Amino acid sequence: MPLEVIILAAGRGTRMHSDLPKVLHPVGGKPMLSHVLGTALSLEPTRIHVVIGHGGESVRAAMEPLFATAADRFNWVVQTEQNGTGHAVRLAMPDVDTKSRCLILYGDVPLVSQDDLHSLCRAEAALAILTASPSDPSGLGRILRDGVGNITGIVEQRDASPGQLAIGEINTGILLGSATDLARWLNGIDRGNMQGEYYLTDVVSLATADGETVHGETAQDPDRFLGINSRGELAMAERTFQRLAAGALMEAGVTLMDPARIDIRGETRFGRDCVVDVNVVLEGVVEVGDGVNIGPGCVIRDARIGNHCRIHPHSVLENAELGNHCQVGPFARLRPDSRLGDHVRVGNFVEVKNSELAEGSKANHLAYIGDSTLGRNTNFGAGAITCNYDGARKHRTVIGDDVFVGSDSQLVAPVRIADGVTIGAGTTVTRDVDQPALVVSRARQVSYPGWKRPTRKPDR
Ligand code: UD1
Ligand code: CA
């Protein structure tokens, strides 16, 4: 039977106290709903119905560009009044093909595991539910079983007796059933409960009343099925995501000095034998080659790092591309569109923006290289800067191969420096230099022997 997925994402998320719809709050750098949509797509369903309500239009607008290639599989269902999970699913049912099976997921349960969903989908019962036994079951629906262990129903926390509250097995909310059976049971549920809502969970007792066995699949890692209703739960989900992401990196052969002190907010790919020290944040798409060492406290966003590079402590890289054997930092900043060739060194307190440094070039200390091109084996001295901005426009500085830019020089763009030029320390370069030469613009040094410092007569 083909599979269709219904994702519930219409809730208000009152306890977040936020203007942003709850399902758009990020986990691991991505809106929580996008995790669910991605996992749903991995099951290859024919359709995905997303029930939206509060802030629904902004939810849809945020998701559509992320899943443009699968747009034809999405169906957006609007639930204007949040009358409960059963009501939400019922609204989507008319769009579900009666010959399919239907899997219910939640927009605020972002870390659902694909493996558990696969196991659930293999169940042959008319109704299958995913259960878990977390260390703290409070607030969640409890699973009721009869004397021989068959599931007979689910009771919500607020409707449960003290005896039922002692049950440790909970309902993750995720369930699977045939579209026709689900539709029939959904028509049988009512609002006779403490919240006055249509509970999706009531289909369980209706199924058993029909003489059906309800299959219970136990989730491997209960942390992955905790719903997010508050900022505290958001932080817990973030930690779970990071634990899983760090585990996956180590599994793939990366050494993490402390897996509890790395944050991955995007997609990362590492080569062999890389080492990541503590408190590193990786955002966006970060691709790292073989034998790379990333020092403590680095923040790296959307970067490509070649083989055998060393990123020394507390460096910040954004939208940068590094060749092989580069050395960056400590305390370096590579801003967007920085491209370093092989064996380039960018040292402490050096800022590079929209610039290329070709193979073997160095800027080891305290420099600003903006909107520039540096050839090979050029040395950009301490305190030297490019003056790329005239107050209105940005201009380029083009420096050739084997150039020596003396300390504390200023290169006033637009300016071009030929191969082999030596710029003396403290020079302000305002004109092009088109052949190898020594360029110096500073005033000559003068000494006055015997000159006396002014003194002040002692106060009387
Ligand atoms: C639900 C389950 C509970 C389970 C828990 C797991 C019911 C009645 N209870 O409780 O057994 O342990 O999930 O987290 O199903 N939503 C809508 N429209 C609505 C109501 C809810 O789209 O009218 C969405 C919410 O946005 C949310 C999800 O459904 O994503 C769950 O709703 P919520 O009210 O949080 O259910 P719980 O009380 O957590
Ligand atoms: Ca609720």
Coordinates of C-alpha atoms and ligand atoms in Angstrom, one line a residue:
M1 CA 0.0 0.0 0.0
P2 CA 1.3 3.5 -0.8
L3 CA 2.2 5.7 2.1
E4 CA 1.0 9.2 2.8
V5 CA 2.2 11.3 5.8
I6 CA 0.2 13.9 7.8
I7 CA 2.2 16.4 9.8
L8 CA 0.4 18.3 12.5
A9 CA 1.8 21.9 12.8
A10 CA -1.2 24.1 13.6
G11 CA -0.7 24.6 17.3
R12 CA -0.2 28.0 18.8
G13 CA 2.8 27.2 20.8
T14 CA 1.7 29.5 23.6
R15 CA 4.4 28.5 26.0
M16 CA 7.1 29.6 23.7
H17 CA 6.1 33.3 24.3
S18 CA 7.2 34.1 20.8
D19 CA 6.1 36.0 17.6
L20 CA 7.7 33.2 15.6
P21 CA 5.5 30.2 14.9
K22 CA 6.7 27.4 17.2
V23 CA 7.6 25.0 14.3
L24 CA 9.9 27.6 12.8
H25 CA 12.1 27.9 15.8
P26 CA 15.5 26.3 14.9
V27 CA 17.0 23.1 16.1
G28 CA 20.5 22.5 14.8
G29 CA 20.3 25.7 12.8
K30 CA 17.2 24.6 10.8
P31 CA 13.5 25.3 11.5
M32 CA 12.2 22.3 13.5
L33 CA 9.5 21.6 10.9
S34 CA 12.1 21.3 8.2
H35 CA 13.6 18.3 10.1
V36 CA 10.3 16.6 10.1
L37 CA 9.6 17.3 6.4
G38 CA 13.1 15.9 5.5
T39 CA 12.5 12.8 7.6
A40 CA 9.1 12.3 6.1
L41 CA 10.5 12.7 2.5
S42 CA 13.1 10.0 3.3
L43 CA 10.2 7.5 3.7
E44 CA 9.3 8.2 0.1
P45 CA 5.6 8.8 0.6
T46 CA 3.3 9.7 -2.3
R47 CA 2.1 12.8 -0.5
I48 CA 2.8 14.9 2.6
H49 CA -0.1 16.8 4.1
V50 CA 0.9 19.6 6.5
V51 CA -1.8 20.9 8.8
I52 CA -1.0 24.5 9.5
G53 CA -2.9 27.1 11.5
H54 CA -1.2 29.7 13.7
G55 CA 1.2 31.7 11.5
G56 CA 0.4 29.1 8.8
E57 CA 1.2 31.4 5.8
S58 CA 4.7 32.2 7.2
V59 CA 5.2 28.5 8.0
R60 CA 4.4 27.6 4.4
A61 CA 6.5 30.5 3.0
A62 CA 9.5 29.4 5.1
M63 CA 9.3 25.7 4.1
E64 CA 8.5 25.9 0.3
P65 CA 11.9 27.2 -0.8
L66 CA 13.6 24.5 1.2
F67 CA 11.7 21.7 -0.4
A68 CA 11.1 23.2 -3.9
T69 CA 12.1 20.0 -5.6
A70 CA 9.4 18.0 -3.8
A71 CA 6.7 20.8 -4.1
D72 CA 4.3 18.5 -6.0
R73 CA 4.2 16.1 -3.0
F74 CA 3.1 18.7 -0.5
N75 CA -0.5 19.5 0.4
W76 CA -1.0 22.4 2.9
V77 CA -4.2 22.0 4.9
V78 CA -5.4 25.0 7.0
Q79 CA -6.9 24.4 10.4
T80 CA -8.4 27.7 11.5
E81 CA -9.5 26.5 15.0
Q82 CA -7.2 24.2 17.0
N83 CA -9.8 21.7 18.2
G84 CA -7.3 19.0 18.9
T85 CA -5.0 16.5 17.2
G86 CA -8.0 14.3 16.1
H87 CA -9.7 17.3 14.5
A88 CA -6.4 18.2 12.7
V89 CA -6.0 14.8 11.2
R90 CA -9.7 14.6 10.2
L91 CA -9.3 17.9 8.2
A92 CA -6.5 16.3 6.1
M93 CA -8.3 13.0 5.5
P94 CA -10.4 14.0 2.5
D95 CA -7.1 14.7 0.6
V96 CA -5.7 11.3 1.5
D97 CA -6.0 8.4 -1.1
T98 CA -8.3 5.8 0.5
K99 CA -6.0 3.0 -0.8
S100 CA -3.0 4.3 1.1
R101 CA -1.6 3.9 4.6
C102 CA -1.3 7.1 6.7
L103 CA 1.5 8.0 9.0
I104 CA 1.0 10.9 11.5
L105 CA 4.0 13.0 12.5
Y106 CA 4.3 16.3 14.5
G107 CA 5.8 19.5 13.5
D108 CA 7.1 20.0 17.1
V109 CA 8.8 16.6 17.4
P110 CA 11.7 17.3 15.0
L111 CA 14.2 14.6 15.8
V112 CA 12.1 11.5 15.0
S113 CA 14.3 8.7 13.9
Q114 CA 14.0 7.4 10.4
D115 CA 14.9 3.9 11.6
D116 CA 12.0 3.8 14.1
L117 CA 9.6 5.1 11.5
H118 CA 10.8 2.3 9.1
S119 CA 10.1 -0.3 11.8
L120 CA 6.7 1.2 12.5
C121 CA 5.9 1.1 8.7
R122 CA 6.7 -2.6 8.7
A123 CA 4.0 -3.4 11.2
E124 CA 1.1 -5.3 9.8
A125 CA -1.6 -4.4 12.3
A126 CA -4.5 -2.2 11.3
L127 CA -3.1 0.4 13.7
A128 CA 0.5 0.8 14.9
I129 CA 1.7 3.3 17.4
L130 CA 5.2 4.4 18.4
T131 CA 5.7 4.3 22.2
A132 CA 8.6 5.2 24.4
S133 CA 9.7 5.0 28.0
P134 CA 11.4 8.3 28.9
S135 CA 12.9 8.9 32.3
D136 CA 10.2 11.5 33.0
P137 CA 6.8 10.6 31.4
S138 CA 4.9 13.5 32.9
G139 CA 2.6 15.5 30.6
L140 CA 2.4 12.8 28.0
G141 CA -0.3 10.3 27.1
R142 CA 0.1 6.9 28.9
I143 CA -0.2 3.6 27.1
L144 CA -2.9 1.2 28.5
R145 CA -2.4 -2.5 28.1
D146 CA -4.5 -5.4 29.2
G147 CA -3.5 -8.4 31.2
V148 CA -1.7 -10.1 28.3
G149 CA 0.1 -6.9 27.2
N150 CA -2.2 -5.9 24.3
I151 CA -2.6 -2.2 23.9
T152 CA -6.2 -1.1 24.7
G153 CA -6.0 2.7 24.8
I154 CA -4.2 5.9 25.5
V155 CA -5.0 8.2 28.4
E156 CA -3.9 11.8 28.5
Q157 CA -2.1 13.1 31.6
R158 CA -5.0 15.3 32.5
D159 CA -7.6 12.5 32.2
A160 CA -5.5 9.9 33.9
S161 CA -6.2 8.3 37.3
P162 CA -3.3 8.1 39.8
G163 CA -2.8 4.5 38.9
Q164 CA -2.5 5.3 35.2
L165 CA -0.1 8.2 35.9
A166 CA 2.3 5.6 37.3
I167 CA 2.6 4.0 33.9
G168 CA 6.1 4.7 32.4
E169 CA 5.2 3.8 28.7
I170 CA 4.0 6.9 26.8
N171 CA 2.5 7.8 23.5
T172 CA 5.0 9.6 21.2
G173 CA 1.9 10.6 19.2
I174 CA 3.2 9.0 16.0
L175 CA 0.9 6.4 14.6
L176 CA 0.2 4.6 11.4
G177 CA -3.1 3.1 10.0
S178 CA -4.9 2.5 6.8
A179 CA -6.6 5.6 5.5
T180 CA -10.1 4.1 5.5
D181 CA -9.8 2.7 9.0
L182 CA -8.4 5.9 10.3
A183 CA -11.1 8.0 8.7
R184 CA -13.8 5.7 10.2
W185 CA -12.4 5.9 13.7
L186 CA -11.8 9.6 13.5
N187 CA -15.5 10.0 12.8
G188 CA -16.2 8.2 16.0
I189 CA -14.2 10.4 18.4
D190 CA -15.8 13.1 20.5
R191 CA -14.7 15.9 22.8
G192 CA -15.6 14.3 26.1
N193 CA -12.4 15.0 27.9
M194 CA -10.8 17.5 30.2
Q195 CA -9.5 19.7 27.3
G196 CA -12.8 19.5 25.3
E197 CA -10.7 18.6 22.3
Y198 CA -10.9 15.8 19.6
Y199 CA -8.1 13.5 20.7
L200 CA -6.4 11.6 17.9
T201 CA -5.4 9.1 20.6
D202 CA -9.0 8.0 21.0
V203 CA -8.7 6.0 17.7
V204 CA -6.7 3.4 19.7
S205 CA -9.6 2.4 21.9
L206 CA -12.0 2.6 18.9
A207 CA -9.7 0.2 17.0
T208 CA -9.6 -2.3 19.9
A209 CA -13.4 -2.0 20.2
D210 CA -13.5 -3.0 16.5
G211 CA -11.6 -6.2 17.4
E212 CA -8.3 -5.0 15.9
T213 CA -4.9 -5.5 17.5
V214 CA -2.9 -2.4 18.0
H215 CA 0.8 -2.8 17.4
G216 CA 3.1 -0.9 19.7
E217 CA 6.6 -0.2 18.4
T218 CA 9.1 1.0 21.1
A219 CA 11.3 3.9 20.1
Q220 CA 15.0 3.3 20.5
D221 CA 15.9 6.6 21.9
P222 CA 13.1 8.3 23.8
D223 CA 14.9 11.7 23.8
R224 CA 14.2 11.9 20.0
F225 CA 10.4 11.8 20.5
L226 CA 10.0 14.6 23.0
G227 CA 7.7 17.3 21.8
I228 CA 8.8 20.9 22.0
N229 CA 6.4 23.2 23.9
S230 CA 8.7 25.6 25.7
R231 CA 12.1 27.2 25.4
G232 CA 13.4 24.7 28.0
E233 CA 12.3 21.8 25.8
L234 CA 13.7 23.5 22.8
A235 CA 17.1 23.6 24.5
M236 CA 16.8 20.0 25.4
A237 CA 16.0 19.1 21.8
E238 CA 19.0 21.1 20.7
R239 CA 21.3 19.1 23.1
T240 CA 19.8 15.9 21.7
F241 CA 20.4 17.0 18.2
Q242 CA 24.0 18.0 19.0
R243 CA 24.7 14.7 20.8
L244 CA 23.5 12.9 17.7
A245 CA 25.4 15.1 15.3
A246 CA 28.6 14.7 17.3
G247 CA 28.1 11.0 17.5
A248 CA 27.7 10.9 13.7
L249 CA 31.0 12.8 13.2
M250 CA 32.9 10.5 15.4
E251 CA 31.3 7.5 13.7
A252 CA 32.6 8.9 10.4
G253 CA 36.2 9.2 11.8
V254 CA 36.5 12.7 13.3
T255 CA 38.2 13.1 16.6
L256 CA 36.3 15.5 18.9
M257 CA 38.2 16.6 22.0
D258 CA 34.8 16.8 23.7
P259 CA 31.6 15.7 21.9
A260 CA 29.6 17.7 24.4
R261 CA 31.4 20.9 23.4
I262 CA 30.8 21.2 19.6
D263 CA 27.8 22.7 17.9
I264 CA 26.8 21.8 14.4
R265 CA 24.1 24.0 12.8
G266 CA 24.0 22.7 9.3
E267 CA 25.7 20.1 7.1
T268 CA 29.3 19.1 7.7
R269 CA 31.6 16.8 5.7
F270 CA 35.0 15.8 7.1
G271 CA 37.8 13.9 5.4
R272 CA 40.0 11.4 7.3
D273 CA 41.9 12.1 10.5
C274 CA 40.6 15.5 11.4
V275 CA 40.6 16.8 15.0
V276 CA 38.1 19.4 16.4
D277 CA 38.9 21.0 19.7
V278 CA 36.4 22.3 22.2
N279 CA 33.7 25.0 21.7
V280 CA 33.8 25.0 17.9
V281 CA 30.6 26.1 16.1
L282 CA 30.1 24.9 12.6
E283 CA 27.2 26.5 10.6
G284 CA 25.8 26.2 7.1
V285 CA 27.7 23.9 4.8
V286 CA 31.2 23.2 6.0
E287 CA 33.4 20.9 4.0
V288 CA 36.7 19.9 5.4
G289 CA 39.5 17.8 3.8
D290 CA 41.9 15.2 5.3
G291 CA 44.1 15.8 8.3
V292 CA 42.6 19.2 9.3
N293 CA 42.9 20.5 12.9
I294 CA 40.4 23.0 14.1
G295 CA 41.5 24.8 17.3
P296 CA 39.3 25.7 20.3
G297 CA 36.6 28.4 20.0
C298 CA 36.5 28.7 16.2
V299 CA 33.3 29.6 14.4
I300 CA 33.1 28.4 10.9
R301 CA 30.2 29.1 8.6
D302 CA 29.8 28.0 4.9
A303 CA 33.5 27.2 4.3
R304 CA 35.6 24.8 2.3
I305 CA 38.8 23.8 3.9
G306 CA 41.5 21.8 2.0
N307 CA 43.7 19.0 3.3
H308 CA 46.1 19.4 6.2
C309 CA 45.0 22.9 7.2
R310 CA 45.3 24.2 10.7
I311 CA 42.7 26.6 12.0
H312 CA 44.2 28.0 15.2
P313 CA 42.1 29.0 18.2
H314 CA 39.4 31.6 18.1
S315 CA 39.3 32.2 14.4
V316 CA 36.1 33.1 12.6
L317 CA 35.6 32.0 9.0
E318 CA 32.6 32.8 6.9
N319 CA 32.0 31.9 3.3
A320 CA 35.7 31.2 2.8
E321 CA 37.6 28.7 0.7
L322 CA 41.0 27.4 1.7
G323 CA 43.5 25.3 -0.3
N324 CA 45.7 22.7 1.2
H325 CA 48.2 23.2 4.1
C326 CA 46.9 26.6 5.1
Q327 CA 47.4 28.1 8.5
V328 CA 44.8 30.5 9.9
G329 CA 44.7 32.3 13.2
P330 CA 44.8 32.4 16.2
F331 CA 42.2 35.2 16.2
A332 CA 41.9 35.5 12.4
R333 CA 38.8 36.6 10.6
L334 CA 38.0 35.4 7.1
R335 CA 35.0 37.3 5.9
P336 CA 32.8 36.3 2.9
D337 CA 34.5 35.5 -0.4
S338 CA 38.0 35.0 1.0
R339 CA 40.0 32.5 -1.0
L340 CA 43.3 31.2 0.1
G341 CA 45.6 29.1 -2.1
D342 CA 47.8 26.3 -0.9
H343 CA 50.3 27.0 1.9
V344 CA 48.8 30.4 2.7
R345 CA 49.2 31.8 6.2
V346 CA 46.8 34.3 7.8
G347 CA 47.9 35.0 11.3
N348 CA 46.6 36.8 14.4
F349 CA 44.3 39.8 14.1
V350 CA 44.3 39.6 10.3
E351 CA 41.0 40.3 8.5
V352 CA 40.4 39.2 5.0
K353 CA 37.4 40.1 2.9
N354 CA 36.4 39.4 -0.7
S355 CA 40.1 38.7 -1.5
E356 CA 42.3 36.0 -3.0
L357 CA 45.7 35.1 -1.6
A358 CA 47.5 32.9 -4.0
E359 CA 49.8 30.0 -3.0
G360 CA 52.4 30.6 -0.4
S361 CA 51.4 34.2 0.5
K362 CA 51.4 35.3 4.1
A363 CA 49.8 38.0 6.3
N364 CA 51.0 37.0 9.7
H365 CA 49.9 39.8 11.9
L366 CA 47.5 42.7 12.3
A367 CA 46.4 43.4 8.8
Y368 CA 43.4 44.1 6.7
I369 CA 43.1 42.7 3.2
G370 CA 39.8 43.8 1.6
D371 CA 38.7 43.5 -2.1
S372 CA 42.2 42.5 -3.1
T373 CA 44.1 40.0 -5.1
L374 CA 47.5 38.9 -3.9
G375 CA 49.8 36.8 -6.1
R376 CA 52.0 34.0 -5.0
N377 CA 54.6 34.2 -2.2
T378 CA 53.7 37.7 -1.4
N379 CA 54.4 38.9 2.2
F380 CA 51.8 41.3 3.6
G381 CA 53.5 42.9 6.7
A382 CA 52.3 43.6 10.2
G383 CA 49.9 46.5 10.4
A384 CA 49.6 46.9 6.6
I385 CA 46.1 47.5 5.2
T386 CA 44.3 48.0 2.0
C387 CA 42.2 51.2 1.9
N388 CA 39.4 49.7 -0.2
Y389 CA 36.6 52.2 0.5
D390 CA 36.6 55.9 -0.5
G391 CA 33.5 56.7 1.5
A392 CA 31.2 55.9 -1.5
R393 CA 32.6 52.9 -3.4
K394 CA 34.8 49.9 -2.9
H395 CA 37.9 49.5 -5.1
R396 CA 40.3 46.7 -5.7
T397 CA 43.9 46.3 -4.8
V398 CA 45.8 44.0 -7.1
I399 CA 49.3 42.8 -5.9
G400 CA 51.5 40.5 -8.0
D401 CA 53.8 37.6 -7.0
D402 CA 56.8 37.9 -4.7
V403 CA 55.8 41.3 -3.5
F404 CA 56.9 42.5 0.0
V405 CA 54.5 44.9 1.6
G406 CA 56.3 46.5 4.5
S407 CA 54.8 46.9 7.9
D408 CA 52.2 49.6 8.5
S409 CA 51.8 50.4 4.8
Q410 CA 48.5 51.6 3.3
L411 CA 47.5 50.7 -0.2
V412 CA 44.9 53.1 -1.4
A413 CA 42.7 51.4 -3.9
P414 CA 42.3 51.2 -6.8
V415 CA 45.9 50.4 -7.1
R416 CA 48.1 47.7 -8.8
I417 CA 51.5 46.5 -7.7
A418 CA 53.6 44.6 -10.1
D419 CA 55.5 41.3 -9.4
G420 CA 58.6 41.6 -7.2
V421 CA 57.9 45.1 -5.9
T422 CA 59.2 46.0 -2.3
I423 CA 57.1 48.5 -0.4
G424 CA 59.0 50.1 2.4
A425 CA 57.5 50.1 5.9
G426 CA 55.1 52.9 6.5
T427 CA 54.5 53.7 2.9
T428 CA 51.2 55.1 1.6
V429 CA 50.8 53.7 -1.9
T430 CA 48.4 55.8 -4.0
R431 CA 49.8 55.2 -7.5
D432 CA 50.3 52.0 -9.5
V433 CA 53.8 50.5 -9.5
D434 CA 54.3 48.7 -12.8
Q435 CA 57.8 47.2 -12.4
P436 CA 60.0 45.7 -9.7
A437 CA 61.2 48.6 -7.5
L438 CA 61.5 49.8 -4.0
V439 CA 58.7 52.1 -3.1
V440 CA 58.9 54.4 -0.1
S441 CA 56.8 57.3 0.7
R442 CA 57.7 58.2 4.2
A443 CA 59.6 61.3 5.3
R444 CA 63.3 60.9 5.8
Q445 CA 64.5 60.2 9.3
V446 CA 66.2 63.1 10.9
S447 CA 68.3 63.1 14.1
Y448 CA 69.0 66.2 16.3
P449 CA 72.0 65.3 18.5
G450 CA 72.0 67.0 21.9
W451 CA 68.2 67.8 21.7
K452 CA 66.7 68.2 25.2
R453 CA 63.3 67.2 26.2
P454 CA 61.2 70.0 27.6
T455 CA 61.1 69.9 31.4
R456 CA 58.8 71.4 34.0
K457 CA 60.1 73.4 36.9
P458 CA 59.1 71.7 40.2
D459 CA 56.0 73.4 41.7
R460 CA 56.9 75.4 44.8
Ligands
UD1_1 C1 -0.2 14.6 22.2 C2 -0.9 13.3 22.5 C3 -0.2 12.6 23.6 C4 1.3 12.4 23.4 C5 1.9 13.7 23.0 C6 3.3 13.5 22.5 C7 -3.2 13.7 21.8 C8 -4.5 14.0 22.3 N1 -2.2 13.6 22.8 O1 -0.4 15.5 23.3 O2 -0.8 11.4 23.9 O3 1.9 11.8 24.5 O4 1.2 14.4 21.9 O5 4.0 14.7 22.4 O6 -3.0 13.6 20.6 N2 -2.0 20.3 16.8 C9 -2.7 20.7 15.7 N3 -4.0 21.1 15.8 C10 -4.7 20.9 16.9 C11 -4.0 20.5 18.1 C12 -2.7 20.1 17.9 O7 -2.1 20.8 14.6 O8 -5.9 21.3 16.9 C13 -0.6 19.9 16.6 C14 0.3 20.8 17.5 O9 0.8 21.9 16.8 C15 1.4 19.8 17.9 C16 0.8 18.5 17.8 O10 -0.4 18.6 17.1 O11 2.4 19.8 16.9 C17 0.5 17.9 19.2 O12 -0.4 18.7 19.9 P1 -0.3 19.0 21.4 O13 -1.5 19.8 21.8 O14 1.0 19.6 21.7 O15 -0.5 17.6 22.0 P2 0.0 17.1 23.4 O16 -0.9 17.7 24.4 O17 1.4 17.3 23.5
CA2 CA -2.3 19.8 24.2

